[in-house]
XYZ file of C-alpha atoms in Angstrom:
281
model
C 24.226 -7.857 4.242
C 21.362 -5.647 4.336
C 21.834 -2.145 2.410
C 21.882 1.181 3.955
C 19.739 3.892 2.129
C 20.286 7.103 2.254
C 17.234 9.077 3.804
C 15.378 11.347 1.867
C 14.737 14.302 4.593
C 19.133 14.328 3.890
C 18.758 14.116 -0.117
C 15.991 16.342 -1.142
C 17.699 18.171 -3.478
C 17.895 15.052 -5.314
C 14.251 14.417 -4.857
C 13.498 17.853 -7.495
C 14.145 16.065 -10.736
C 11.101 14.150 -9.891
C 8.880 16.531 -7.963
C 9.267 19.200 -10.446
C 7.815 17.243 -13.064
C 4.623 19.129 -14.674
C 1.600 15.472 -13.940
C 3.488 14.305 -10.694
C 1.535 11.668 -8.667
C 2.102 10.721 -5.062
C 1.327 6.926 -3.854
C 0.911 5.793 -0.143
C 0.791 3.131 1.494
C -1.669 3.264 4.705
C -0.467 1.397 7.365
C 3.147 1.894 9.260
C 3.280 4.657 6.169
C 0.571 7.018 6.767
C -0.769 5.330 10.099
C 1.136 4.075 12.916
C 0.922 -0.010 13.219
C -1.993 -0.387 15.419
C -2.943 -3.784 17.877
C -5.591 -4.273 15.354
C -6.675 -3.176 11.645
C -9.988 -1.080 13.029
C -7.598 0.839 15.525
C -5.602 2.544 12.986
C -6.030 6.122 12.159
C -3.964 8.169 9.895
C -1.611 10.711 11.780
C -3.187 14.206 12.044
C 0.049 15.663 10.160
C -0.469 13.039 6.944
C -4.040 13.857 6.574
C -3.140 17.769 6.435
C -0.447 17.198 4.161
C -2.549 15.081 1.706
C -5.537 17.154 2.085
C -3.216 20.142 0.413
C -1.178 17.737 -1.934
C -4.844 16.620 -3.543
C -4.895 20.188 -4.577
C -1.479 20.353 -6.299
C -0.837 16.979 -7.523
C -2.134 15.258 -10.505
C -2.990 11.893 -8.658
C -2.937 11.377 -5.050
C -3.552 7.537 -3.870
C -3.689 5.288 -1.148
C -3.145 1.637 -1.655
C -3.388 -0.675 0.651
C -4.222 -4.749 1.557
C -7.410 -2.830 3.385
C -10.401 -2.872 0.906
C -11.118 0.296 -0.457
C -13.949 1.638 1.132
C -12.622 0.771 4.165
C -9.229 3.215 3.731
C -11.927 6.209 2.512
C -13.263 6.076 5.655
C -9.839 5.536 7.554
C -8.272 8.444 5.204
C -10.976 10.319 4.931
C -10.420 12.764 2.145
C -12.306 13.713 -1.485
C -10.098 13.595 -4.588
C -7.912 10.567 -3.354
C -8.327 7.274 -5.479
C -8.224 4.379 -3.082
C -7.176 0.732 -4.145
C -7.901 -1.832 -1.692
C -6.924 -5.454 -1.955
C -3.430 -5.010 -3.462
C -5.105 -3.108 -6.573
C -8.335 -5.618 -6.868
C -10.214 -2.357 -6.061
C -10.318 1.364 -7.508
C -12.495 3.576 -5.408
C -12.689 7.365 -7.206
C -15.267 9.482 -6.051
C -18.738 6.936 -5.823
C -17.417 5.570 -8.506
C -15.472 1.670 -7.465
C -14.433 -0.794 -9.810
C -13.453 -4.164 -9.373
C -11.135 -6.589 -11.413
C -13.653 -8.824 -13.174
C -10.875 -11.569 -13.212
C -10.737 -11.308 -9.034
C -15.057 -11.377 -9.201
C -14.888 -15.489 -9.365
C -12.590 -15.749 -6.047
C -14.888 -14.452 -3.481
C -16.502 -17.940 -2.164
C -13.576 -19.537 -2.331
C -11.539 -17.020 -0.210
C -14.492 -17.215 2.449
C -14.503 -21.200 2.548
C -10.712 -21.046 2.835
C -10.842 -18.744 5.838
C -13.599 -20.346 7.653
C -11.846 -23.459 7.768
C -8.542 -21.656 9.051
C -10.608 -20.479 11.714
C -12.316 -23.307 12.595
C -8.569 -25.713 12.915
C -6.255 -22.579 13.503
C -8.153 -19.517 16.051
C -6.598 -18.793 19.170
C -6.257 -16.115 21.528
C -5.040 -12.425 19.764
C -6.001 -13.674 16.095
C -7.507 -11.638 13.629
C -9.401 -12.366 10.904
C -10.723 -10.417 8.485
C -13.088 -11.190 5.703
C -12.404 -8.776 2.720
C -14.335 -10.228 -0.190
C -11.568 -10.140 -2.700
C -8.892 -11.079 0.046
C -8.465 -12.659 3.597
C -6.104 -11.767 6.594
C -5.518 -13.331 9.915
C -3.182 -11.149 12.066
C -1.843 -12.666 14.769
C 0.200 -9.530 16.234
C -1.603 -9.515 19.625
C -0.876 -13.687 19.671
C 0.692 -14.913 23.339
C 3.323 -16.623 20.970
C 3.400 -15.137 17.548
C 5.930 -17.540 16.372
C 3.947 -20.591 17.837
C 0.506 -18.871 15.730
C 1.864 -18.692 12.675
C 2.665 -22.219 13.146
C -0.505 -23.079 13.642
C -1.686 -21.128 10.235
C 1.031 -22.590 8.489
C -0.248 -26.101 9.595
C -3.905 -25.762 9.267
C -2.811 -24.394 5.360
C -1.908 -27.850 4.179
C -5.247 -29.069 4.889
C -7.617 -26.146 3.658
C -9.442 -26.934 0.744
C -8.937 -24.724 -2.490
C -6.046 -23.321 -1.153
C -3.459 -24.222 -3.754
C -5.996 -22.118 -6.138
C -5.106 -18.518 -3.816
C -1.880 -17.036 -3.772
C -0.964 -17.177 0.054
C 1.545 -14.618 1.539
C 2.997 -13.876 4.615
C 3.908 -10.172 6.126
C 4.035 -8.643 8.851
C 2.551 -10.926 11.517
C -0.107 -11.235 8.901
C -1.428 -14.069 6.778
C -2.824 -13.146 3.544
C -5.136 -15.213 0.861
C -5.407 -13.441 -2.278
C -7.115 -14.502 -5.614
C -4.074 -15.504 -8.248
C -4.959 -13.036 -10.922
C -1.460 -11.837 -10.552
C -2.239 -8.235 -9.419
C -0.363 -6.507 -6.691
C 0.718 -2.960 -5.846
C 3.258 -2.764 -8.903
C 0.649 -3.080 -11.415
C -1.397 -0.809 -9.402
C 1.418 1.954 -9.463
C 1.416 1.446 -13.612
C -1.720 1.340 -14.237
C -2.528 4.620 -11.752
C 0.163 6.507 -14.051
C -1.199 5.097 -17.195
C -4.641 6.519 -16.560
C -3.794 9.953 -15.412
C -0.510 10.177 -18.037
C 1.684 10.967 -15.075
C 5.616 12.089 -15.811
C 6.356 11.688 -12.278
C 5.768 9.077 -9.556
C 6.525 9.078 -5.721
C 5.875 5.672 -3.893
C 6.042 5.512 -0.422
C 6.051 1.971 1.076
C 6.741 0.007 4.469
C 6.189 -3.883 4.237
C 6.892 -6.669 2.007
C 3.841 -5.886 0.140
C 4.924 -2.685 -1.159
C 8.240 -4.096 -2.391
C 5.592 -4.699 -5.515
C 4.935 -1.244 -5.777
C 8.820 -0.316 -5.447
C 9.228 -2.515 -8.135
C 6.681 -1.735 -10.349
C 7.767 1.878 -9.844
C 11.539 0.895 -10.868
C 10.316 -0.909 -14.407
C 7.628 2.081 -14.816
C 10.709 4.615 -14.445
C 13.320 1.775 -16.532
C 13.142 4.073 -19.943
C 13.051 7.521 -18.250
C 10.100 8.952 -19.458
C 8.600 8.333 -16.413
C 10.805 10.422 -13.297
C 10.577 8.158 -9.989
C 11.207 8.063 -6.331
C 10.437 4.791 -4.079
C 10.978 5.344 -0.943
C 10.988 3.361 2.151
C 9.563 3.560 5.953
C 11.662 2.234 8.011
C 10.707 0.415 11.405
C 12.739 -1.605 13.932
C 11.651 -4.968 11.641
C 11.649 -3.217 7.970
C 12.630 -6.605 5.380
C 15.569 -6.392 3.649
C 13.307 -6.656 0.307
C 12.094 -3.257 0.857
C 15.491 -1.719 1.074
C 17.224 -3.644 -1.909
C 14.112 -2.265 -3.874
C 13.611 1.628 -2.528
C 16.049 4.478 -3.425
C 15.681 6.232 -0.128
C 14.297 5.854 3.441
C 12.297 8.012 5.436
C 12.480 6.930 9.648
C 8.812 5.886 10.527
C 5.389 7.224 10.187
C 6.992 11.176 11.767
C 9.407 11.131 8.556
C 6.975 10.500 6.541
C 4.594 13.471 8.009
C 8.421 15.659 7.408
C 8.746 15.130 3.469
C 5.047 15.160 2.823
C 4.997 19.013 4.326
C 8.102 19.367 1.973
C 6.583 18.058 -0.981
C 3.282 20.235 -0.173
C 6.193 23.409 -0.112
C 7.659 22.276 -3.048
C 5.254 21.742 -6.067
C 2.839 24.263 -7.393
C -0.710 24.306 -7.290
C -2.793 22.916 -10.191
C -3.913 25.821 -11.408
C -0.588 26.795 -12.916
C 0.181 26.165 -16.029
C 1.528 22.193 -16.545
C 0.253 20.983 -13.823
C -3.596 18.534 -13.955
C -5.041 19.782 -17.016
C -5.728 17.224 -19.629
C -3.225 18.147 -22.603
């Protein structure tokens, strides 16, 4: 039986122990969190409400960040805004400023991701797939498929004869295949490692596929001894997984309710320039 979470927009008075903490840091999730799901990955644009909110939140939060599947350069364009740290490929990727650094331990996956692909393509395309190339990761979406069902399928066949592919970690979300280099680094580590570096006593993750269970995760084992304060929330669509609602302590409905807390949370927290708040101690 799948749980029911409370939602957030109902429980924000809850929400203060966290968002009153003095280094708070917001994470985000791009797609179906920030941006509607769109027919294909270069459609997607952030809603005009999330990019206002974030644009103010950069200025009052320690650490605003988007992470994503997406590679990072790719969600600076789609997000658009200075002062956000972007990590692309489930946290193979740190974009800051110019500055973009990549896990050396991903650096040795690159051909083999691209072989792998190409030979999905070449046994597995079909009409609606696709496929995108991201150096340090692969995805074939197969959303705008005639028969979704009968396309992944096909990918799952055309897996057991690609060669390397028992050295990539292969995962499935939402009417997406994924091929990621097995360095063991997803959105979870990303979450801990993002509060590491900018000694954040407060974390907000907002999430909306089985991807970002990781981050929820992460988030719950960063917040385990309570030095940390956390909130993981998740979006809820019409096919959420039941992962990402056994791991998230509240919901927010779709891409609108996450526009609705993000103008709360912009009401709610001070600036930086008060005292507490950004400044290296």
């Amino acid at each position: 039986m799948v749980r029911t979470l409370p939602s957030l927009l109902q429980h924000l008075d809850e929400a203060l122990s966290v968002v009153r903490r003095a280094r708070l840091g917001l994470v985000v999730d791009f797609d179906g969190t920030v941006s509607e799901i769109a027919p294909t990955p270069s459609a997607a644009r952030i809603s005009d409400g999330n990019a206002g909110a974030l644009r103010s939140l950069v200025e009052r939060l320690t650490l605003v960040s988007v992470v994503s599947g997406r590679q990072a350069a790719n969600l600076r364009d789609l997000v658009g805004l200075d002062g956000v740290v972007y990590v692309g490929n489930h946290g193979v990727e740190y974009l800051a400023g110019d500055r973009l650094e990549i896990a050396p331990e991903a650096e040795g996956y690159r051909d083999r991701i691209r072989e792998a692909l190409d030979h999905l393509r070449s046994v597995a395309d079909g009409d609606g797939l696709v496929w995108q190339d991201k150096q340090y990761g692969a995805s074939v979406h197969y959303r705008l498929a005639p028969d979704p069902d009968e396309a992944r399928g096909r990918l799952a066949t055309a897996l057991t004869s690609t060669p390397g592919v028992d050295d990539l970690d292969v995962f499935w979300g939402k009417l997406v295949l994924e091929l990621r280099p097995p360095v063991g680094l997803d959105k979870g580590l990303a979450v801990k490692r993002l509060a590491a570096d900018r000694k954040l006593d407060g974390v907000i993750f907002i999430g909306d596929d089985t991807t970002d269970v990781d981050g929820l995760l992460g988030l719950r084992d960063l917040g385990s001894d309570g030095r940390v304060g956390t909130l993981g929330v998740a979006v809820l669509h019409k096919d959420s997984p039941a992962e990402l609602i056994d791991a998230a302590d509240y919901s927010l409905d779709g891409v609108a309710g996450v526009e609705s807390f993000l103008r709360w949370l912009d009401s709610a927290v001070p600036p930086l320039s008060l005292p507490l708040r950004g400044g290296e101690e």
